[in-house]
PDB file of C-alpha atoms in Angstrom:
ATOM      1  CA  UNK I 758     -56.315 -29.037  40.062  1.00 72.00           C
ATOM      2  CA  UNK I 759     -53.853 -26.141  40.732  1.00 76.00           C
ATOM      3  CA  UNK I 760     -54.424 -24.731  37.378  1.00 81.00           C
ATOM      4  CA  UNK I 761     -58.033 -24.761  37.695  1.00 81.00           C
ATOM      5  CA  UNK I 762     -58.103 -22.930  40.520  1.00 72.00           C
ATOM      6  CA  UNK I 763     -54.927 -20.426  39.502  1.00 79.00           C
ATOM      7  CA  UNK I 764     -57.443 -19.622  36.231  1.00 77.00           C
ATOM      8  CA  UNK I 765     -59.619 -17.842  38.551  1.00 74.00           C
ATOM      9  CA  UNK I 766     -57.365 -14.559  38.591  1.00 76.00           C
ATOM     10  CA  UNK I 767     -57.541 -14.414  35.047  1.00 76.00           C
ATOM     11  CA  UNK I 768     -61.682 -15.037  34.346  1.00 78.00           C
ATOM     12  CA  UNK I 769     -62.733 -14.237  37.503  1.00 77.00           C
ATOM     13  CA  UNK I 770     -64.151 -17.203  38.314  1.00 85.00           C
ATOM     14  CA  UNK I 771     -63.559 -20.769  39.629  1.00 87.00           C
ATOM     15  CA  UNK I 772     -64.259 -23.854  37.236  1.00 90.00           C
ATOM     16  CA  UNK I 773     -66.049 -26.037  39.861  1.00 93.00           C
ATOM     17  CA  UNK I 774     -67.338 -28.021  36.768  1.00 94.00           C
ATOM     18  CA  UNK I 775     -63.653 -28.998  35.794  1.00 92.00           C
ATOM     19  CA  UNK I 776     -62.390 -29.484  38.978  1.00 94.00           C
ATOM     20  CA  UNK I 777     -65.244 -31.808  40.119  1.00 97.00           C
ATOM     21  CA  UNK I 778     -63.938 -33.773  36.722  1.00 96.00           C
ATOM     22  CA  UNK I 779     -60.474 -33.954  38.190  1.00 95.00           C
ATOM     23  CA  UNK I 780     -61.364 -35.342  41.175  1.00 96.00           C
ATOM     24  CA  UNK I 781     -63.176 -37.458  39.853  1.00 97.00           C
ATOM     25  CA  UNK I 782     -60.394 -38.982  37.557  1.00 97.00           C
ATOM     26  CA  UNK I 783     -58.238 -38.484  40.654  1.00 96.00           C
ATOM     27  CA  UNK I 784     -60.867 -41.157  42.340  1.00 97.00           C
ATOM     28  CA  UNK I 785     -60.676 -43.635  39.615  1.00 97.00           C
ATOM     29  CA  UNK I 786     -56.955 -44.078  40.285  1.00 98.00           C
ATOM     30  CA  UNK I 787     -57.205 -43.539  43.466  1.00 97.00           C
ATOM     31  CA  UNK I 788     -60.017 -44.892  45.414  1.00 94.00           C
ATOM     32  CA  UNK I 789     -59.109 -42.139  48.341  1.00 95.00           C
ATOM     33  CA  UNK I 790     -61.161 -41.205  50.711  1.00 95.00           C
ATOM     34  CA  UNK I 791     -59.964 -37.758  51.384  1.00 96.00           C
ATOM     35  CA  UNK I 792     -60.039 -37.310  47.036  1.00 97.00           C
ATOM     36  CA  UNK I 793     -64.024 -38.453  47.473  1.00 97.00           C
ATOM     37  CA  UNK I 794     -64.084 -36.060  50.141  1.00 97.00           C
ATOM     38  CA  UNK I 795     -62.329 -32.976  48.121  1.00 97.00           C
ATOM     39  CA  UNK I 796     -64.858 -34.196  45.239  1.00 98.00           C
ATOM     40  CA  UNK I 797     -67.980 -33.580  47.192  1.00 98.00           C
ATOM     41  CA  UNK I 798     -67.096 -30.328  48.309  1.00 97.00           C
ATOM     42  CA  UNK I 799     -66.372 -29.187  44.667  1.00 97.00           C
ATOM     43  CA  UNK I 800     -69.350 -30.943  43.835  1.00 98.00           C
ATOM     44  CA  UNK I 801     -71.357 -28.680  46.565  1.00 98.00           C
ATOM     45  CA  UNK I 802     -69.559 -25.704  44.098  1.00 96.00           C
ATOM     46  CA  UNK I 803     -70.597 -26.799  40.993  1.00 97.00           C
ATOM     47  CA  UNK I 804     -74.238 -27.741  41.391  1.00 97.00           C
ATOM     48  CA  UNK I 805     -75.554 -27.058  45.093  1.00 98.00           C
ATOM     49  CA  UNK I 806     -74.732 -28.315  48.752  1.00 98.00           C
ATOM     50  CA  UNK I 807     -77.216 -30.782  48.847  1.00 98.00           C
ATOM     51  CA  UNK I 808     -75.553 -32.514  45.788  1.00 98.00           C
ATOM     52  CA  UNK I 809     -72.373 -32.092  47.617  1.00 98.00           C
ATOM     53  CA  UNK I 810     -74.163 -33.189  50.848  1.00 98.00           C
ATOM     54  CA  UNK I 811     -75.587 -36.509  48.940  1.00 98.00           C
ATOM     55  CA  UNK I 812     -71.733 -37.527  47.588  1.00 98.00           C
ATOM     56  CA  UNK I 813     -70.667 -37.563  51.407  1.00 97.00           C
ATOM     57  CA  UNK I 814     -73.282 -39.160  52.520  1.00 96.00           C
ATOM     58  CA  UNK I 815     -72.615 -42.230  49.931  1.00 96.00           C
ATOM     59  CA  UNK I 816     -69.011 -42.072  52.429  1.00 96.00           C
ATOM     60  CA  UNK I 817     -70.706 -43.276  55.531  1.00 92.00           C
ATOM     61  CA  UNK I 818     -69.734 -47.046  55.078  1.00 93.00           C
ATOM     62  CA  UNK I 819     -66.476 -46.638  55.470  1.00 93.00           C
ATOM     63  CA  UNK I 820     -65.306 -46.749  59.123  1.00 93.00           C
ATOM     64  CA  UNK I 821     -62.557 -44.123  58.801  1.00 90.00           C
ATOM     65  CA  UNK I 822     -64.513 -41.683  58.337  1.00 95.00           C
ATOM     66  CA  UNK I 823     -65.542 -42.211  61.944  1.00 94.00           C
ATOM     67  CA  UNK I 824     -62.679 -40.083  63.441  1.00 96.00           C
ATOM     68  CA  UNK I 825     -61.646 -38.323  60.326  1.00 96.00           C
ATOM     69  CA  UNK I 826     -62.345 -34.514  61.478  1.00 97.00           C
ATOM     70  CA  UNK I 827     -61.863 -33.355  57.608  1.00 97.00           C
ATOM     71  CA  UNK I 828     -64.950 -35.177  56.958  1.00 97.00           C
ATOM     72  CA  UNK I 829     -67.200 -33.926  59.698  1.00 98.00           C
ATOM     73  CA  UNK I 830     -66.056 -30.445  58.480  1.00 98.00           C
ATOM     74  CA  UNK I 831     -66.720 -30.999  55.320  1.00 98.00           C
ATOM     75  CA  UNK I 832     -70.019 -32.565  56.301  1.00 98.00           C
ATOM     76  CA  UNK I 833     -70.877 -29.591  58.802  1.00 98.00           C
ATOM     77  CA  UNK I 834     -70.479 -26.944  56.851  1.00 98.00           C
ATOM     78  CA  UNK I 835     -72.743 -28.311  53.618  1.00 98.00           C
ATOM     79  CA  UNK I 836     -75.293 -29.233  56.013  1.00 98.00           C
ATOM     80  CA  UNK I 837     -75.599 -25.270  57.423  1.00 98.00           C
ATOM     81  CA  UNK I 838     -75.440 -24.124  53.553  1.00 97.00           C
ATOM     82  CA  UNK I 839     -78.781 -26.564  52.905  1.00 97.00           C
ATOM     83  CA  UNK I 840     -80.433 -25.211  56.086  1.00 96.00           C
ATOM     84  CA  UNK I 841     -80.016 -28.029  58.353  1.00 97.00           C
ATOM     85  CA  UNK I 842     -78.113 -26.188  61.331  1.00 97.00           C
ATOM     86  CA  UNK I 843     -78.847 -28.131  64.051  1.00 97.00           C
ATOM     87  CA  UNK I 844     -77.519 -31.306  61.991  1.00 98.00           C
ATOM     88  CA  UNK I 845     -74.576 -29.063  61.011  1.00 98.00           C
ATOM     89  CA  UNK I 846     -73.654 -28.354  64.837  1.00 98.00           C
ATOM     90  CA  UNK I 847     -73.905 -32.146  65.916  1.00 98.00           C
ATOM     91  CA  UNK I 848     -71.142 -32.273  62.583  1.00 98.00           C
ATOM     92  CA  UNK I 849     -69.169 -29.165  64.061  1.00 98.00           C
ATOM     93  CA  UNK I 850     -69.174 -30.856  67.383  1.00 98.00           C
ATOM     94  CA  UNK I 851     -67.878 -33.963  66.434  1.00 97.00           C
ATOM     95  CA  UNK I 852     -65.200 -32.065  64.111  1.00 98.00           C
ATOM     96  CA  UNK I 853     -64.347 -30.028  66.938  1.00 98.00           C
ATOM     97  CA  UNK I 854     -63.832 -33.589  69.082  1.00 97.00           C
ATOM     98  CA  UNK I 855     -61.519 -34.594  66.881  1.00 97.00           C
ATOM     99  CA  UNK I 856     -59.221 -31.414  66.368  1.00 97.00           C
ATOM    100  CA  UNK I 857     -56.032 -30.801  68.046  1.00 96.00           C
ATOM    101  CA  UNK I 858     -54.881 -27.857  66.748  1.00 97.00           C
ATOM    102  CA  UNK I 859     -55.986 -24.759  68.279  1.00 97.00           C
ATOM    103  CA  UNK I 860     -56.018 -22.616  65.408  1.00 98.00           C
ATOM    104  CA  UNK I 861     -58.959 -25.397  63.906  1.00 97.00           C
ATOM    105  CA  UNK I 862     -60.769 -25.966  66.858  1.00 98.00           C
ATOM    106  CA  UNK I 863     -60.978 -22.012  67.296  1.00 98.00           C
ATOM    107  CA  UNK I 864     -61.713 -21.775  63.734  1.00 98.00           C
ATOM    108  CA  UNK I 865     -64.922 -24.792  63.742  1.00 98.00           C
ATOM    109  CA  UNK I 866     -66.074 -23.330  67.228  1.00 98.00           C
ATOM    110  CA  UNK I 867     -66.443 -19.897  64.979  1.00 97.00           C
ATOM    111  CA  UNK I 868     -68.570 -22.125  62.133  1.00 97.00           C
ATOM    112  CA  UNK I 869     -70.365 -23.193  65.229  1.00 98.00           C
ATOM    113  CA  UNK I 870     -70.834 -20.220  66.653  1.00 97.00           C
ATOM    114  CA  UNK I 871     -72.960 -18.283  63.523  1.00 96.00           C
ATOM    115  CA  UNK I 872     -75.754 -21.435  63.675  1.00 94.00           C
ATOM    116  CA  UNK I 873     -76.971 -20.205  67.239  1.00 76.00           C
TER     117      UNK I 873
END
């Protein structure tokens, strides 16, 4: 994953397409939640936020995700790149519930901020 990313200073661009494959293998082994997560933002890279937005929403069954604030992040900031923005404040809300640190909270009350 670190390689696809480091080949960006040479070409100039990032390899979504790859890494959404690496994730994806990283899944299979896995079964993570957090890798599923990683793979639908990459996924929202390679081929559109409301792809991305669909391989979240396939996440809602499991429980965890309840109070995971990476997810509601994740899930905030696809849904204000596909237009929904009051959807995408309920998610910053929620992510911002569930932040401690004050550098994050500061920094999803920002993301909140530009959807009013």
């Amino acid at each position: 994953m670190q390689s696809a990313h480091a080949a960006r200073c040479r070409s100039g661009r990032t390899d979504w397409a790859a890494i959404v494959e690496l994730y994806e293998a990283l899944l299979r082994i896995t079964g993570s939640v957090v890798v599923a997560i990683n793979r639908a933002v990459a996924i929202a890279e390679a081929r559109g936020a409301a792809e991305g937005l669909a391989a979240l929403d396939a996440l809602q069954a499991d429980a965890r995700l309840a109070q995971y604030r990476p997810y509601w992040a994740a899930r905030a900031a696809l849904l204000a790149r596909t237009g929904s923005a009051a959807a995408a404040a309920e998610a910053y809300r929620r992510a911002i519930g569930l932040e401690s640190d004050p550098a994050v909270r500061a920094f999803l009350q920002r993301e909140l901020s530009y959807l009013t």
